[in-house]
Structure formats: C-alpha cells, structure tokens
C-alpha cells in the first residue's frame, strides 16, 4: 500500500505552469476564499502554479477530521440530552442522517481537492490561454470590474459567516471552535456556490468577447486567424468541461441543500 506522502505526490510534473499577473488577480479572491475553509486545489508562488503540497493536504485532512469528530460528538450529545442514543425516534433518525450527510460532504470535499488538483490547474492554464488571445485581440476591458465583484462576494461571505459564529459564541454560549465547526457545512456550501457562480461568470465573459471578435472579423481573409479563433472556442468549451468535472459535485450538493 502506498504511503500518504506517495499518494499526494502522484501528480505528473506540470510544464509551462507560469500564470500571468492579471489572471492571478482575477482568481486570487476566489482562491483566498477557498483557502479560508481548507479546500485549496492548487497554490501559486512566484507566478508558478503547482499542485497542493503535503503540508497543505495534511492540514486539510486534520481540519476535515476535526469537523467530522465535532459533528459526531454534537449529534451524540444532543441525542443523549433528549433520550437514549439507541432509541429509534424521528428526531434521532433526522439527527443521524444529517450527521452522516455532513460528514460525508466534508470527506468528499477533502478527497476531491486532493485528486482533482491537476484538473484545477489545467483549468487555470487553459483559461489563461483563452484570456491571452482575447486580450491581445484588443477587445478585453473586464478585469477590474470582475476583480472588484469577486472581492465584494468574498468580503460579504466572510463578514456574514464571521458574524454568525460570533453570535453563536456570545448569545448561545458555544465554544468558538465548536461554533466554527458547526457553521462549517453552511460556509462550505455557500463558498462553493459563490466560487462556481463567479467562474461561470468569468467563462461567460470570455464567450461574449469571443463573439465580439468574431463580429469584428466577419470579412477577414486571414485563415490562420480564423483557425486560431476556432481553437480558442474549443479551449473555452474545454474550460466548461473541466469546470463541470471539478465542481459539479459541490454545486449539486449545494443545490440539494437549498431544495
């Protein structure tokens, strides 16, 4: 059986992994938001993107285990307060089902972050290829607005969830760590939804710019440029496919929660 270190180091070496500054600025708020709840999928240092390392993976694993243990303890404690843990009641069944569901979500998110780190990196590098081409076409004027709105969403999410945790500590009397663990499922779902919506918005913008470029070059005779445009469209579609593979699970779970 492979050791834990071997498992997290099975990723192949990534070539041409430099990330442009403007792409980093667009993605940094979203990456920072995920880092806060221990679901980082890659890291960027010195303008180079790489898979999450052993230390990051270990910290995420410890955090996941802590959240699972706290939820199991809270479920058993709440059950013992009202009736016997072994008694079969609607209330107990609901508690146990919720505990199993949330603990499964924590575990799935941790596993997905580890095994999909290369796909996430491929998404960033593929998107960057699209972004470079469209930016060089002279039609790109979206970066600042997108970055600002990313920070608005991130700051709003952080303030909202921090306020809720503080309320639980001050008004209800929860321990800060327990309150954070108790709120973690909601933070996880909300942040996954925000991340997914902002990435979709990012790709939607690239499609709109691509359409504008096509309209401005309707009568061009440059076959090479037309071929490049077609290739860029294929790259955008690939971004959507990678995004679906990486985030469909998280978005589906969040949607089920809202339903």
GROMACS .gro file of C-alpha atoms in nm:
model
  259
    1UNK     CA    1   0.000   0.000   0.000
    2UNK     CA    2   0.130   0.344  -0.089
    3UNK     CA    3   0.223   0.580   0.190
    4UNK     CA    4   0.027   0.902   0.235
    5UNK     CA    5   0.322   1.103   0.101
    6UNK     CA    6   0.335   0.891  -0.215
    7UNK     CA    7  -0.037   0.929  -0.271
    8UNK     CA    8  -0.027   1.308  -0.266
    9UNK     CA    9   0.285   1.319  -0.486
   10UNK     CA   10   0.150   1.113  -0.777
   11UNK     CA   11   0.079   1.424  -0.984
   12UNK     CA   12   0.286   1.449  -1.301
   13UNK     CA   13   0.524   1.740  -1.343
   14UNK     CA   14   0.347   2.038  -1.497
   15UNK     CA   15   0.520   2.210  -1.787
   16UNK     CA   16   0.462   2.576  -1.878
   17UNK     CA   17   0.294   2.643  -1.546
   18UNK     CA   18   0.354   3.018  -1.534
   19UNK     CA   19   0.042   3.220  -1.452
   20UNK     CA   20   0.005   3.578  -1.576
   21UNK     CA   21  -0.043   3.851  -1.316
   22UNK     CA   22  -0.384   3.958  -1.445
   23UNK     CA   23  -0.514   3.600  -1.426
   24UNK     CA   24  -0.378   3.572  -1.072
   25UNK     CA   25  -0.554   3.894  -0.974
   26UNK     CA   26  -0.886   3.766  -1.107
   27UNK     CA   27  -0.862   3.429  -0.932
   28UNK     CA   28  -0.692   3.534  -0.608
   29UNK     CA   29  -1.011   3.641  -0.420
   30UNK     CA   30  -1.177   3.309  -0.502
   31UNK     CA   31  -0.867   3.108  -0.413
   32UNK     CA   32  -0.829   3.304  -0.089
   33UNK     CA   33  -1.192   3.228  -0.001
   34UNK     CA   34  -1.136   2.855  -0.053
   35UNK     CA   35  -0.813   2.863   0.145
   36UNK     CA   36  -1.002   3.001   0.446
   37UNK     CA   37  -1.207   2.681   0.470
   38UNK     CA   38  -0.924   2.441   0.386
   39UNK     CA   39  -1.031   2.340   0.034
   40UNK     CA   40  -0.742   2.479  -0.170
   41UNK     CA   41  -0.698   2.296  -0.501
   42UNK     CA   42  -0.359   2.440  -0.600
   43UNK     CA   43  -0.113   2.707  -0.496
   44UNK     CA   44   0.059   2.985  -0.692
   45UNK     CA   45   0.402   3.107  -0.586
   46UNK     CA   46   0.645   3.323  -0.779
   47UNK     CA   47   0.394   3.325  -1.067
   48UNK     CA   48   0.408   2.944  -1.093
   49UNK     CA   49   0.106   2.721  -1.032
   50UNK     CA   50   0.156   2.381  -0.870
   51UNK     CA   51  -0.050   2.107  -0.702
   52UNK     CA   52  -0.122   2.136  -0.333
   53UNK     CA   53   0.170   2.004  -0.129
   54UNK     CA   54   0.197   1.751   0.152
   55UNK     CA   55   0.170   2.015   0.426
   56UNK     CA   56  -0.144   2.175   0.278
   57UNK     CA   57  -0.300   1.832   0.225
   58UNK     CA   58  -0.217   1.730   0.582
   59UNK     CA   59  -0.367   2.050   0.727
   60UNK     CA   60  -0.684   1.999   0.520
   61UNK     CA   61  -0.706   1.639   0.639
   62UNK     CA   62  -0.669   1.740   1.006
   63UNK     CA   63  -0.934   2.013   0.963
   64UNK     CA   64  -1.171   1.766   0.795
   65UNK     CA   65  -1.121   1.512   1.075
   66UNK     CA   66  -1.185   1.782   1.336
   67UNK     CA   67  -1.510   1.888   1.169
   68UNK     CA   68  -1.624   1.525   1.144
   69UNK     CA   69  -1.542   1.449   1.509
   70UNK     CA   70  -1.716   1.763   1.635
   71UNK     CA   71  -2.031   1.688   1.433
   72UNK     CA   72  -2.044   1.329   1.557
   73UNK     CA   73  -1.991   1.444   1.915
   74UNK     CA   74  -2.256   1.717   1.886
   75UNK     CA   75  -2.504   1.469   1.739
   76UNK     CA   76  -2.449   1.210   2.012
   77UNK     CA   77  -2.453   1.477   2.286
   78UNK     CA   78  -2.777   1.633   2.157
   79UNK     CA   79  -2.936   1.287   2.135
   80UNK     CA   80  -2.834   1.186   2.486
   81UNK     CA   81  -2.976   1.513   2.620
   82UNK     CA   82  -3.327   1.430   2.498
   83UNK     CA   83  -3.344   1.049   2.505
   84UNK     CA   84  -3.142   0.733   2.471
   85UNK     CA   85  -2.890   0.724   2.187
   86UNK     CA   86  -3.015   0.378   2.088
   87UNK     CA   87  -3.383   0.476   2.081
   88UNK     CA   88  -3.544   0.495   1.739
   89UNK     CA   89  -3.734   0.821   1.704
   90UNK     CA   90  -3.796   1.057   1.417
   91UNK     CA   91  -3.580   1.318   1.587
   92UNK     CA   92  -3.290   1.076   1.632
   93UNK     CA   93  -3.312   0.947   1.276
   94UNK     CA   94  -3.307   1.304   1.145
   95UNK     CA   95  -3.004   1.389   1.358
   96UNK     CA   96  -2.814   1.078   1.250
   97UNK     CA   97  -2.899   1.129   0.883
   98UNK     CA   98  -2.783   1.492   0.897
   99UNK     CA   99  -2.462   1.391   1.072
  100UNK     CA  100  -2.383   1.122   0.815
  101UNK     CA  101  -2.467   1.361   0.530
  102UNK     CA  102  -2.248   1.646   0.654
  103UNK     CA  103  -1.957   1.419   0.748
  104UNK     CA  104  -1.976   1.263   0.402
  105UNK     CA  105  -1.968   1.610   0.246
  106UNK     CA  106  -1.658   1.705   0.446
  107UNK     CA  107  -1.482   1.385   0.341
  108UNK     CA  108  -1.585   1.413  -0.025
  109UNK     CA  109  -1.464   1.773  -0.045
  110UNK     CA  110  -1.127   1.679   0.101
  111UNK     CA  111  -1.086   1.387  -0.140
  112UNK     CA  112  -1.195   1.596  -0.439
  113UNK     CA  113  -0.943   1.868  -0.353
  114UNK     CA  114  -0.664   1.610  -0.348
  115UNK     CA  115  -0.749   1.405  -0.655
  116UNK     CA  116  -0.865   1.695  -0.873
  117UNK     CA  117  -0.576   1.932  -0.816
  118UNK     CA  118  -0.433   1.863  -1.162
  119UNK     CA  119  -0.770   1.927  -1.327
  120UNK     CA  120  -0.797   2.257  -1.143
  121UNK     CA  121  -0.450   2.355  -1.263
  122UNK     CA  122  -0.541   2.252  -1.617
  123UNK     CA  123  -0.848   2.476  -1.594
  124UNK     CA  124  -0.638   2.777  -1.492
  125UNK     CA  125  -0.380   2.722  -1.767
  126UNK     CA  126  -0.645   2.655  -2.034
  127UNK     CA  127  -0.839   2.964  -1.930
  128UNK     CA  128  -0.518   3.166  -1.938
  129UNK     CA  129  -0.458   3.061  -2.299
  130UNK     CA  130  -0.806   3.188  -2.390
  131UNK     CA  131  -0.759   3.507  -2.192
  132UNK     CA  132  -0.424   3.587  -2.352
  133UNK     CA  133  -0.558   3.550  -2.704
  134UNK     CA  134  -0.870   3.759  -2.647
  135UNK     CA  135  -0.676   4.025  -2.456
  136UNK     CA  136  -0.431   4.055  -2.744
  137UNK     CA  137  -0.725   4.100  -2.980
  138UNK     CA  138  -0.784   4.441  -2.818
  139UNK     CA  139  -1.138   4.363  -2.701
  140UNK     CA  140  -1.072   4.299  -2.333
  141UNK     CA  141  -1.183   4.558  -2.076
  142UNK     CA  142  -1.332   4.346  -1.798
  143UNK     CA  143  -1.062   4.266  -1.544
  144UNK     CA  144  -1.118   4.544  -1.290
  145UNK     CA  145  -1.495   4.502  -1.259
  146UNK     CA  146  -1.464   4.127  -1.225
  147UNK     CA  147  -1.194   4.155  -0.958
  148UNK     CA  148  -1.394   4.413  -0.761
  149UNK     CA  149  -1.707   4.199  -0.764
  150UNK     CA  150  -1.506   3.893  -0.662
  151UNK     CA  151  -1.381   4.081  -0.356
  152UNK     CA  152  -1.735   4.204  -0.281
  153UNK     CA  153  -1.865   3.847  -0.277
  154UNK     CA  154  -1.571   3.721  -0.070
  155UNK     CA  155  -1.586   4.001   0.190
  156UNK     CA  156  -1.964   3.967   0.218
  157UNK     CA  157  -1.935   3.592   0.275
  158UNK     CA  158  -1.660   3.634   0.535
  159UNK     CA  159  -1.847   3.907   0.726
  160UNK     CA  160  -2.175   3.714   0.721
  161UNK     CA  161  -2.031   3.386   0.846
  162UNK     CA  162  -1.799   3.551   1.099
  163UNK     CA  163  -2.095   3.746   1.241
  164UNK     CA  164  -2.297   3.426   1.268
  165UNK     CA  165  -2.014   3.249   1.452
  166UNK     CA  166  -1.971   3.544   1.691
  167UNK     CA  167  -2.348   3.543   1.755
  168UNK     CA  168  -2.336   3.172   1.841
  169UNK     CA  169  -2.048   3.234   2.082
  170UNK     CA  170  -2.191   3.544   2.252
  171UNK     CA  171  -2.566   3.475   2.254
  172UNK     CA  172  -2.587   3.096   2.264
  173UNK     CA  173  -2.267   3.030   2.457
  174UNK     CA  174  -2.096   2.796   2.213
  175UNK     CA  175  -1.721   2.746   2.225
  176UNK     CA  176  -1.562   2.935   1.932
  177UNK     CA  177  -1.412   2.618   1.782
  178UNK     CA  178  -1.738   2.426   1.817
  179UNK     CA  179  -1.936   2.715   1.667
  180UNK     CA  180  -1.695   2.729   1.371
  181UNK     CA  181  -1.723   2.354   1.314
  182UNK     CA  182  -2.100   2.374   1.346
  183UNK     CA  183  -2.115   2.652   1.086
  184UNK     CA  184  -1.864   2.485   0.854
  185UNK     CA  185  -2.123   2.299   0.639
  186UNK     CA  186  -2.303   2.624   0.560
  187UNK     CA  187  -1.975   2.802   0.486
  188UNK     CA  188  -1.867   2.514   0.265
  189UNK     CA  189  -2.188   2.513   0.064
  190UNK     CA  190  -2.207   2.891   0.029
  191UNK     CA  191  -1.843   2.932  -0.072
  192UNK     CA  192  -1.867   2.651  -0.326
  193UNK     CA  193  -2.172   2.820  -0.476
  194UNK     CA  194  -2.002   3.162  -0.488
  195UNK     CA  195  -1.692   3.008  -0.647
  196UNK     CA  196  -1.898   2.826  -0.909
  197UNK     CA  197  -2.105   3.134  -0.997
  198UNK     CA  198  -1.801   3.357  -1.036
  199UNK     CA  199  -1.616   3.105  -1.253
  200UNK     CA  200  -1.924   3.068  -1.475
  201UNK     CA  201  -1.937   3.448  -1.499
  202UNK     CA  202  -1.570   3.451  -1.598
  203UNK     CA  203  -1.625   3.199  -1.879
  204UNK     CA  204  -1.943   3.376  -1.989
  205UNK     CA  205  -1.742   3.694  -2.031
  206UNK     CA  206  -1.485   3.514  -2.248
  207UNK     CA  207  -1.765   3.383  -2.470
  208UNK     CA  208  -1.908   3.733  -2.509
  209UNK     CA  209  -1.569   3.876  -2.601
  210UNK     CA  210  -1.510   3.590  -2.845
  211UNK     CA  211  -1.843   3.675  -3.012
  212UNK     CA  212  -1.741   4.040  -3.038
  213UNK     CA  213  -1.413   3.943  -3.201
  214UNK     CA  214  -1.596   3.719  -3.448
  215UNK     CA  215  -1.834   4.001  -3.541
  216UNK     CA  216  -1.547   4.244  -3.593
  217UNK     CA  217  -1.365   3.997  -3.819
  218UNK     CA  218  -1.653   3.875  -4.033
  219UNK     CA  219  -1.483   3.978  -4.356
  220UNK     CA  220  -1.129   3.883  -4.266
  221UNK     CA  221  -0.930   3.682  -4.519
  222UNK     CA  222  -0.674   3.561  -4.266
  223UNK     CA  223  -0.729   3.187  -4.249
  224UNK     CA  224  -0.473   3.140  -3.973
  225UNK     CA  225  -0.650   3.391  -3.751
  226UNK     CA  226  -0.986   3.224  -3.817
  227UNK     CA  227  -0.831   2.891  -3.726
  228UNK     CA  228  -0.697   3.043  -3.406
  229UNK     CA  229  -1.043   3.174  -3.320
  230UNK     CA  230  -1.188   2.828  -3.370
  231UNK     CA  231  -0.918   2.677  -3.150
  232UNK     CA  232  -0.992   2.933  -2.879
  233UNK     CA  233  -1.360   2.840  -2.891
  234UNK     CA  234  -1.260   2.476  -2.841
  235UNK     CA  235  -1.046   2.584  -2.544
  236UNK     CA  236  -1.343   2.768  -2.391
  237UNK     CA  237  -1.554   2.453  -2.425
  238UNK     CA  238  -1.275   2.256  -2.261
  239UNK     CA  239  -1.280   2.503  -1.970
  240UNK     CA  240  -1.651   2.435  -1.925
  241UNK     CA  241  -1.588   2.058  -1.929
  242UNK     CA  242  -1.309   2.082  -1.672
  243UNK     CA  243  -1.522   2.311  -1.459
  244UNK     CA  244  -1.809   2.061  -1.472
  245UNK     CA  245  -1.579   1.775  -1.368
  246UNK     CA  246  -1.428   1.973  -1.080
  247UNK     CA  247  -1.734   2.149  -0.939
  248UNK     CA  248  -2.043   1.952  -1.038
  249UNK     CA  249  -2.032   1.752  -0.715
  250UNK     CA  250  -2.011   2.060  -0.494
  251UNK     CA  251  -2.279   2.251  -0.683
  252UNK     CA  252  -2.513   1.950  -0.683
  253UNK     CA  253  -2.479   1.909  -0.307
  254UNK     CA  254  -2.541   2.281  -0.253
  255UNK     CA  255  -2.849   2.270  -0.477
  256UNK     CA  256  -2.986   1.971  -0.287
  257UNK     CA  257  -2.935   2.160   0.037
  258UNK     CA  258  -3.129   2.458  -0.094
  259UNK     CA  259  -3.410   2.229  -0.214
   0.00000   0.00000   0.00000
